[in-house]
CSV table of C-alpha atoms and ligand atoms in Angstrom, one decimal:
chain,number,residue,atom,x,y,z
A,1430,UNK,CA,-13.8,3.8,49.3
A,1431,UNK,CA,-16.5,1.2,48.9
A,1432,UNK,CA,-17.0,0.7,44.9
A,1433,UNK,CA,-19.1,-1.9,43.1
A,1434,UNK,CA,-15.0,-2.6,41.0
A,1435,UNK,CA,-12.9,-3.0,44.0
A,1436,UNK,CA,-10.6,-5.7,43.6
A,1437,UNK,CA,-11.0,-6.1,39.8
A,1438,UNK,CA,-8.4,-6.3,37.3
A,1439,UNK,CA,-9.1,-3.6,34.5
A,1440,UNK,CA,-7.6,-5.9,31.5
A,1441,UNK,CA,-9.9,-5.3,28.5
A,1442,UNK,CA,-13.2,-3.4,28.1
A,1443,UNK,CA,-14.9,-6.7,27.0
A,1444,UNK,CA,-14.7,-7.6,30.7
A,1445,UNK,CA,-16.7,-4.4,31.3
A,1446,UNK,CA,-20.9,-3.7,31.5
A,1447,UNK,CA,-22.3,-0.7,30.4
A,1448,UNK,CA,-23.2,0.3,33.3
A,1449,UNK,CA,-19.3,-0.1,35.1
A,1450,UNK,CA,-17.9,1.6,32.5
A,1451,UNK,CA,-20.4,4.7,32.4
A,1452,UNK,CA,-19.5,4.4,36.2
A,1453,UNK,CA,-15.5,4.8,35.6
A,1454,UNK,CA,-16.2,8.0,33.3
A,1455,UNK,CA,-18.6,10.0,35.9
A,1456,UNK,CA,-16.1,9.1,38.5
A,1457,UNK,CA,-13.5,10.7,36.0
A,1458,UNK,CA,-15.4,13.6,35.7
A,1459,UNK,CA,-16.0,13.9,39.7
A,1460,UNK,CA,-12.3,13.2,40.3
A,1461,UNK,CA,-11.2,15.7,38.0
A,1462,UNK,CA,-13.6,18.3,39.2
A,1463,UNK,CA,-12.3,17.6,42.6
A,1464,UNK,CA,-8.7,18.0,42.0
A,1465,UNK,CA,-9.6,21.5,39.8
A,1466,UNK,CA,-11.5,22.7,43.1
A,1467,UNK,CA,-8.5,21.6,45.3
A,1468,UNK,CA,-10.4,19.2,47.3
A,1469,UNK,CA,-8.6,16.0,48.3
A,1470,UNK,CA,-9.5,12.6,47.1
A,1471,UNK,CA,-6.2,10.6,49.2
A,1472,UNK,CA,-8.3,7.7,48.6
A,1473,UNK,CA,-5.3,5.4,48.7
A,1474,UNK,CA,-3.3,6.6,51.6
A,1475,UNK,CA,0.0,4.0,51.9
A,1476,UNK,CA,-0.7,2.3,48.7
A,1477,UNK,CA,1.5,1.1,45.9
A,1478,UNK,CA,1.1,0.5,42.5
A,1479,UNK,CA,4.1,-1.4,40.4
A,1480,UNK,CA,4.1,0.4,37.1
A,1481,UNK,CA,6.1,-2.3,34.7
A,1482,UNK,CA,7.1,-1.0,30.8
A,1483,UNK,CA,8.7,-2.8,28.2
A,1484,UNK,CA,7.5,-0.1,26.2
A,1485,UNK,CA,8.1,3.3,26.0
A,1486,UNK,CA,5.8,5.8,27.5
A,1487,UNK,CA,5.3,9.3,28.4
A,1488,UNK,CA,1.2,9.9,29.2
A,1489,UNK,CA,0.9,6.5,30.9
A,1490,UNK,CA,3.5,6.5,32.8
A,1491,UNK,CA,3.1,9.7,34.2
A,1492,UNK,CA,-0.5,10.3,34.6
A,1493,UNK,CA,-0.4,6.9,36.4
A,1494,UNK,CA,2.1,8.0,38.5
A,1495,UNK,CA,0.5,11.3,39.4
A,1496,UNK,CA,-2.5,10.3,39.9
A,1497,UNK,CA,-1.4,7.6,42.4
A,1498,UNK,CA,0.3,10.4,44.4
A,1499,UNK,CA,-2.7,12.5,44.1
A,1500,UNK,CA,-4.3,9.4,45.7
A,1501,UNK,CA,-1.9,9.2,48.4
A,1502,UNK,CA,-0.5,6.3,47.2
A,1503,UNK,CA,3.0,5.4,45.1
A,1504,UNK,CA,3.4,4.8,41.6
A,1505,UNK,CA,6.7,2.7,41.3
A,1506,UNK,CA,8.1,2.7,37.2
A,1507,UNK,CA,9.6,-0.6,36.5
A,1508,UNK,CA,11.2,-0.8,33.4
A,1509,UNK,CA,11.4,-4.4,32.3
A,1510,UNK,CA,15.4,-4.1,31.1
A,1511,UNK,CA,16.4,-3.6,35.3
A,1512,UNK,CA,13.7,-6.2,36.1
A,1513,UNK,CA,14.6,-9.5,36.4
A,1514,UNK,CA,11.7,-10.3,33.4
A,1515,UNK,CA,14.2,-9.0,31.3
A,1516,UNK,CA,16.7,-12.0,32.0
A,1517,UNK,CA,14.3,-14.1,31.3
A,1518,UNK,CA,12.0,-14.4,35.1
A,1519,UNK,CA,8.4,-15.7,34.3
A,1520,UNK,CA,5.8,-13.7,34.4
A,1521,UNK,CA,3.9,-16.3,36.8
A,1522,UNK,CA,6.6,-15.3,39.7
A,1523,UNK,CA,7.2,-11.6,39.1
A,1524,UNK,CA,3.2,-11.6,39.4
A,1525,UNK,CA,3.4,-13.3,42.9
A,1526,UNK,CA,6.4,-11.0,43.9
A,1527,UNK,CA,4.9,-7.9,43.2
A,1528,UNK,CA,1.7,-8.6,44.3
A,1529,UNK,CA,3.2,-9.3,48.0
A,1530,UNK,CA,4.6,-5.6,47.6
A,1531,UNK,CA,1.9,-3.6,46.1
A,1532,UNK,CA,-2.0,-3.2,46.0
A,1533,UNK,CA,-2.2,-3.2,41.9
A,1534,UNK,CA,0.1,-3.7,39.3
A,1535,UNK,CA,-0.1,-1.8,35.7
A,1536,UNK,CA,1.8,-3.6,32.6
A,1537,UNK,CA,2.4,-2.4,29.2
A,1538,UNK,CA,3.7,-4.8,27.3
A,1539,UNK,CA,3.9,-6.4,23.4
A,1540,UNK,CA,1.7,-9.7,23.9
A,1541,UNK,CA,-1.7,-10.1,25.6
A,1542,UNK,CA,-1.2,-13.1,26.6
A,1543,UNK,CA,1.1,-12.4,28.9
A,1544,UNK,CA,-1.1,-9.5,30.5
A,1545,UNK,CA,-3.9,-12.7,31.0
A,1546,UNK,CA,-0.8,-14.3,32.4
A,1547,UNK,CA,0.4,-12.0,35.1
A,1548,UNK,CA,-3.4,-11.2,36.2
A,1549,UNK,CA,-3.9,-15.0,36.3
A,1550,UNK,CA,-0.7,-15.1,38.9
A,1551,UNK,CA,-1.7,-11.7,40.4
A,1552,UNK,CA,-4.0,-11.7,43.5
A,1553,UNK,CA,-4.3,-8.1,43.4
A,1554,UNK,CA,-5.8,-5.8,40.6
A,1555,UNK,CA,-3.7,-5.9,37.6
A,1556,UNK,CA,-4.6,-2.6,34.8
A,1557,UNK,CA,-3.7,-2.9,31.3
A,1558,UNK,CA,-1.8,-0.5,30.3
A,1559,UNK,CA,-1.1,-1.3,25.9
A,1560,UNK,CA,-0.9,-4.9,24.4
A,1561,UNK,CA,-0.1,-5.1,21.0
A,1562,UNK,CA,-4.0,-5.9,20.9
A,1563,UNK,CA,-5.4,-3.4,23.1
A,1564,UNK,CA,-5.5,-0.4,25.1
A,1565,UNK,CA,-8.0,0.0,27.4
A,1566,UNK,CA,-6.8,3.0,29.6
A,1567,UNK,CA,-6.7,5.2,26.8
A,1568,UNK,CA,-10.6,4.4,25.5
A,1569,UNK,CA,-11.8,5.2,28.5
A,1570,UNK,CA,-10.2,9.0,28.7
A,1571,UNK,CA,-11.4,9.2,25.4
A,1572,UNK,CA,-14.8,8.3,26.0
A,1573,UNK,CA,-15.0,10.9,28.7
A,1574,UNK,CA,-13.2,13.5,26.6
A,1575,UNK,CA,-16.9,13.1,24.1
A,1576,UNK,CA,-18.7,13.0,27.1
A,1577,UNK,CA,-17.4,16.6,28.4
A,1578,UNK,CA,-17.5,18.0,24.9
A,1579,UNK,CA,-21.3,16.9,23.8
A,1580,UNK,CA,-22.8,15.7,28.1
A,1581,UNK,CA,-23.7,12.4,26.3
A,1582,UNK,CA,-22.4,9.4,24.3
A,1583,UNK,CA,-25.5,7.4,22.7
A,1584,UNK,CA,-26.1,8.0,18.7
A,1585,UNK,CA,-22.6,9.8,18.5
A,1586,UNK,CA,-20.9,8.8,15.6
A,1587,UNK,CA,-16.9,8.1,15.4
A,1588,UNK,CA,-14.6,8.2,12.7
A,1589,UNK,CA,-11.3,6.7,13.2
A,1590,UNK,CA,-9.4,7.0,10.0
A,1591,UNK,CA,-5.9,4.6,9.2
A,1592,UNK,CA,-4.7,2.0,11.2
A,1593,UNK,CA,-7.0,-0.5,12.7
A,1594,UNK,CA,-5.0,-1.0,15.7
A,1595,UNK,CA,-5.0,-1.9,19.5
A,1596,UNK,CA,-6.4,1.5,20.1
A,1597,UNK,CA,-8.9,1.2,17.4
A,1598,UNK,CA,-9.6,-2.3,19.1
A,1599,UNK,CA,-10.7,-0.3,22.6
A,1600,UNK,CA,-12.6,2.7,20.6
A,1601,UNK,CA,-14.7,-0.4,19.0
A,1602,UNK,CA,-15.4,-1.9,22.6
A,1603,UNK,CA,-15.9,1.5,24.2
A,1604,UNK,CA,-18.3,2.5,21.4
A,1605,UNK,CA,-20.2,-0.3,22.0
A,1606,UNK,CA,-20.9,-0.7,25.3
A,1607,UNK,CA,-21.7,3.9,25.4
A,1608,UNK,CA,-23.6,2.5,21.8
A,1609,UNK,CA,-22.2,4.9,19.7
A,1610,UNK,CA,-21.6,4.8,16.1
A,1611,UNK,CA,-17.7,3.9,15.3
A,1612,UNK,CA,-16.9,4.1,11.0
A,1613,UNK,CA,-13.6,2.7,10.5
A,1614,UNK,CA,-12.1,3.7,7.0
A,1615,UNK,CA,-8.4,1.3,7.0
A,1616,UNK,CA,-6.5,0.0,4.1
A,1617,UNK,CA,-8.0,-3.7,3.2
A,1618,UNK,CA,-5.0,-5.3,5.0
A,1619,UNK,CA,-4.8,-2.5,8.2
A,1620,UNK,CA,-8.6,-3.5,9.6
A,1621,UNK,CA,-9.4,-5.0,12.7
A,1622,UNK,CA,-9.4,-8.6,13.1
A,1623,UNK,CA,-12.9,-10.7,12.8
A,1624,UNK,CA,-12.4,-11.1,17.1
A,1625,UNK,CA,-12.2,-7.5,17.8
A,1626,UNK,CA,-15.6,-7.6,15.0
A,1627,UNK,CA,-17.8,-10.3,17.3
A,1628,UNK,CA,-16.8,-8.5,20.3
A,1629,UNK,CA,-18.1,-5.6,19.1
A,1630,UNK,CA,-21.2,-7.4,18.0
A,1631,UNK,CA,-22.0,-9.2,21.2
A,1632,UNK,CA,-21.1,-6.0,23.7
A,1633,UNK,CA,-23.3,-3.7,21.6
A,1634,UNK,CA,-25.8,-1.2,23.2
A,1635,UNK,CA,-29.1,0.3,21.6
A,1636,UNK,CA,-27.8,2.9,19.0
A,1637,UNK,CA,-24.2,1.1,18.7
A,1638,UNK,CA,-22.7,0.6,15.1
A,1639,UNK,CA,-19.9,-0.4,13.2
A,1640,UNK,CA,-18.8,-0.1,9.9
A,1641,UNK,CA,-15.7,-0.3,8.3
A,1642,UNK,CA,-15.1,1.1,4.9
A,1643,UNK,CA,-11.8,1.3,2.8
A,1644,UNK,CA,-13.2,5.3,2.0
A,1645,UNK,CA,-12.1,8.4,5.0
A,1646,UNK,CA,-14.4,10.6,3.4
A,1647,UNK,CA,-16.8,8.1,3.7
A,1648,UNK,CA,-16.2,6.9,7.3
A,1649,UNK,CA,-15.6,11.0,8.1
A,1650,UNK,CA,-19.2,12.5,6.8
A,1651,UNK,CA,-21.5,13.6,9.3
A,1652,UNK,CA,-19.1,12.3,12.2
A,1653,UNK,CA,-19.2,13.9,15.5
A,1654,UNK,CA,-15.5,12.7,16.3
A,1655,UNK,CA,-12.6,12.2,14.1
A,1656,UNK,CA,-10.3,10.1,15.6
A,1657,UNK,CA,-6.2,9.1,14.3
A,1658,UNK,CA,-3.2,7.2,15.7
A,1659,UNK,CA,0.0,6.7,14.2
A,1660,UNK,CA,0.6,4.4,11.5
A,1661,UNK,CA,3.5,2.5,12.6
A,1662,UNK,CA,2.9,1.2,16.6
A,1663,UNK,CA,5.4,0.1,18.5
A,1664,UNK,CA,7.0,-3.0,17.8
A,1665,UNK,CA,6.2,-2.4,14.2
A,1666,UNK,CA,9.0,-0.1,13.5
A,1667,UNK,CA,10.5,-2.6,11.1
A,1668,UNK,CA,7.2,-2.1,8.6
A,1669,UNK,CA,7.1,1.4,8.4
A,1670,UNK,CA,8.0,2.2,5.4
A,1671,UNK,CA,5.4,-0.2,4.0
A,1672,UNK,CA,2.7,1.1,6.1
A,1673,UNK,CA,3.2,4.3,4.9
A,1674,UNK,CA,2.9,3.6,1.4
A,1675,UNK,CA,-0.2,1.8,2.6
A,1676,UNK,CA,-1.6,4.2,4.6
A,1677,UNK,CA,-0.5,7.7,2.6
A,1678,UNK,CA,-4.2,8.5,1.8
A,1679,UNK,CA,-5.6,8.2,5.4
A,1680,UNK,CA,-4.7,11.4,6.9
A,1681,UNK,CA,-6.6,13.4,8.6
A,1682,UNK,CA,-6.3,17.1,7.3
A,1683,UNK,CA,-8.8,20.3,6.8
A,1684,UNK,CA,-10.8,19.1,4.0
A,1685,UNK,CA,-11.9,15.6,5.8
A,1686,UNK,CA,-12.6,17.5,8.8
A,1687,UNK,CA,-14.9,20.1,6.9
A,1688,UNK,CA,-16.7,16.6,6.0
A,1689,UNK,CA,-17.5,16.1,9.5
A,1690,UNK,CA,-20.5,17.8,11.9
A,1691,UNK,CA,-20.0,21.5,12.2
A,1692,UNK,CA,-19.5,20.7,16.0
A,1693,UNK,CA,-16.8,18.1,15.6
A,1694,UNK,CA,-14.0,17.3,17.6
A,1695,UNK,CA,-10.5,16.3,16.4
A,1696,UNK,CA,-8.7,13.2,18.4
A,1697,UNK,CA,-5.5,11.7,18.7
A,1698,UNK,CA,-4.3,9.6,21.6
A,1699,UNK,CA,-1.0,10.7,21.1
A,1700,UNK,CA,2.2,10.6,20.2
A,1701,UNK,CA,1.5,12.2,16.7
A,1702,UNK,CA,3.6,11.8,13.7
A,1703,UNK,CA,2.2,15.3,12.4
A,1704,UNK,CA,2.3,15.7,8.2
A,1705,UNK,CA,1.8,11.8,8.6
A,1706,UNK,CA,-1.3,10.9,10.0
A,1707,UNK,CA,-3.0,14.1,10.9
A,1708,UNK,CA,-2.1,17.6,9.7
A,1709,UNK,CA,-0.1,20.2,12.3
A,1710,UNK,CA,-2.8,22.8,11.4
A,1711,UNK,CA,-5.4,20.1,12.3
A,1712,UNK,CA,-3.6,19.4,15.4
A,1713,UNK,CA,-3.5,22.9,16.5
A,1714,UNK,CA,-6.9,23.9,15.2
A,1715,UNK,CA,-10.1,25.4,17.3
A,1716,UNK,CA,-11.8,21.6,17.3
A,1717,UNK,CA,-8.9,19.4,18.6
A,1718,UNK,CA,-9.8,18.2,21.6
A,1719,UNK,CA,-6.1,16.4,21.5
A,1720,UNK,CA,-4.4,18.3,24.7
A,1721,UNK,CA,-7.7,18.0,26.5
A,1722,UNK,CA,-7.8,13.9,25.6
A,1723,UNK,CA,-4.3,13.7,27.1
A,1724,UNK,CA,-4.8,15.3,30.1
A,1725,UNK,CA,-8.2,13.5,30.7
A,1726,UNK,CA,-5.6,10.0,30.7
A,1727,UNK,CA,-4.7,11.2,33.9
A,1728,UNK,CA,-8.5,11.5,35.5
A,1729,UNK,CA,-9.6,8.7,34.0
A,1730,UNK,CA,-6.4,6.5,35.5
A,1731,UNK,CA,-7.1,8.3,38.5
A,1732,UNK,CA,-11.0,6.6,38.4
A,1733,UNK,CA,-9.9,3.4,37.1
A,1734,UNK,CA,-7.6,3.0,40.3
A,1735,UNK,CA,-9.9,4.7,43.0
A,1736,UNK,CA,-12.4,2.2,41.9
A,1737,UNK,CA,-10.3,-0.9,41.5
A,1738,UNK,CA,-7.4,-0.9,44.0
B,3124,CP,N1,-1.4,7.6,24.4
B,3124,CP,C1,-0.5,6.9,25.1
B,3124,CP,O1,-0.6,5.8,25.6
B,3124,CP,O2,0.7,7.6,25.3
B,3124,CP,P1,2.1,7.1,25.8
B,3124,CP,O3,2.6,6.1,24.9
B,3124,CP,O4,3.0,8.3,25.9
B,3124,CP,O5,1.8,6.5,27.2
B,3125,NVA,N1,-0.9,2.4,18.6
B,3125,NVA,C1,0.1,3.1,19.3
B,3125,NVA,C2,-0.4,3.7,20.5
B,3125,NVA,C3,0.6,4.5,21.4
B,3125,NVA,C4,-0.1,5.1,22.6
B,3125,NVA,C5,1.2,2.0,19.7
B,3125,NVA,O1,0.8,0.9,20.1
B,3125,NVA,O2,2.4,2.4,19.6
């Protein structure tokens, strides 16, 4: 398939224009509608994707995987501990390596950096798959989750309540470029950094807006989306018992969602720590659109690599 992405690396949204990214999400939807009908889309017959984790993972690893078999292609799971990386390889050669192998390559790792790195090395399409910073993947199944629930994305206005983390990072970018409204409501010292703030400023569409308040309620009236993670990531296990002292008032629970829209939808990119972060009856109540999020990881993984590899 001829598509105006082939051939590029999917590392960050701020490497993304409006326009590409509203392209990834209708070929989501198209994909998904496709694979509902039954009709095949083995767009990458023979291909092979190098999956490396020095993470855990359940949705990424397995919706990527999937949805390169759907494809036609292989999704191979390296875990970093059997990889050579994990004795101490550089990332410069396991790039070169596994680019002679495979058509793509998907990392999801602690640092950034070394993302930039391996893409850098990589002369085939490398797809972020978490940095501590980022994650990319998992904005853009959300993004097309609102779309499907509301058939549009400009003026909507989302609420993510607690930790300003790497997947708050993405929702910022993603908001920005579909210029929506994003109200974070973090603890002083759990905000976004000032780089993930210009980015958002500079990549901002007609209608885009951020604020970020120390108040949920605040950040939650009139909101369209309410959006949680957990509030101890990966790699941060060591803190958690200071975070949640920090973090104890952000939940997201019944009476912050009667704040929001009528209409609202409840979000979560999963995994949950339920009775931390967001309520189990919130979880399991008629406006999560939780289940439906995760599964859209899968179609939306499916677009990036149909339009990339
Ligand atoms: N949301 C998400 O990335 O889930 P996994 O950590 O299970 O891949
Ligand atoms: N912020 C979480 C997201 C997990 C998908 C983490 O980095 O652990």
């Amino acid at each position: 398939m001829d598509t105006p992405l082939k051939g590029r690396d999917y590392l960050s949204l701020t490497d993304f224009s409006p326009s590409e990214f509203q392209y990834l999400i209708d070929l989501a939807v198209e994909l998904k509608k496709k694979q509902k009908a039954g009709e095949p889309h083995a767009l990458h017959q023979g291909k092979t994707l190098a999956m490396i984790f020095q993470k855990a993972s359940t949705r990424t690893r397995v919706s990527f995987e999937v949805a390169m078999y759907h494809l036609g292609g292989l999704g191979l799971f390296l875990s970093a501990n059997d990889l050579q990386i994990g004795r101490g390889e550089p990332i410069q050669d396991t790039a070169r390596i596994l680019a002679s192998y495979c058509e793509g390559i998907l990392i999801r790792t602690f640092s950034h950096q070394e993302v930039l790195e391996l893409a850098k090395y990589s002369d085939k399409p490398v797809i972020n798959g978490l940095t501590d910073d980022e994650h990319p993947t998992q904005a853009l199944a959300d993004l097309m989750t609102v779309y499907e629930e509301f058939g549009g994305l400009k003026g909507k206005r989302l609420a993510f309540i607690g930790d300003g983390n790497n997947v708050a990072v993405s929702l910022m970018h993603a908001c920005a470029l579909a210029g929506m409204e994003i109200a974070l409501a973090c603890p002083e010292n759990y905000r976004p950094g000032d780089k993930a703030i210009k980015e958002f400023e500079q990549m901002k569409q007609p209608g885009a807006n951020l604020t970020i308040v120390d108040d949920p309620k605040a950040a939650a009236a009139g909101a369209d989306v309410l959006y949680t993670d957990v509030w101890a990531s990966m790699g941060q296990e060591q803190e958690s018992r200071a975070r949640l002292e920090a973090l104890k008032g952000y939940q997201i629970d019944a009476a912050l969602l009667r704040l929001a829209k009528p209409e609202a939808i409840v979000m979560h990119c999963l995994p949950a720590h339920r009775g931390e972060e967001i309520t189990d009856e919130v979880m399991e109540c008629a406006r999560s659109r939780i289940f439906q999020e995760g599964e859209n990881r899968m179609h939306a993984h499916k677009a990036i690599l149909a339009a990339v590899l």
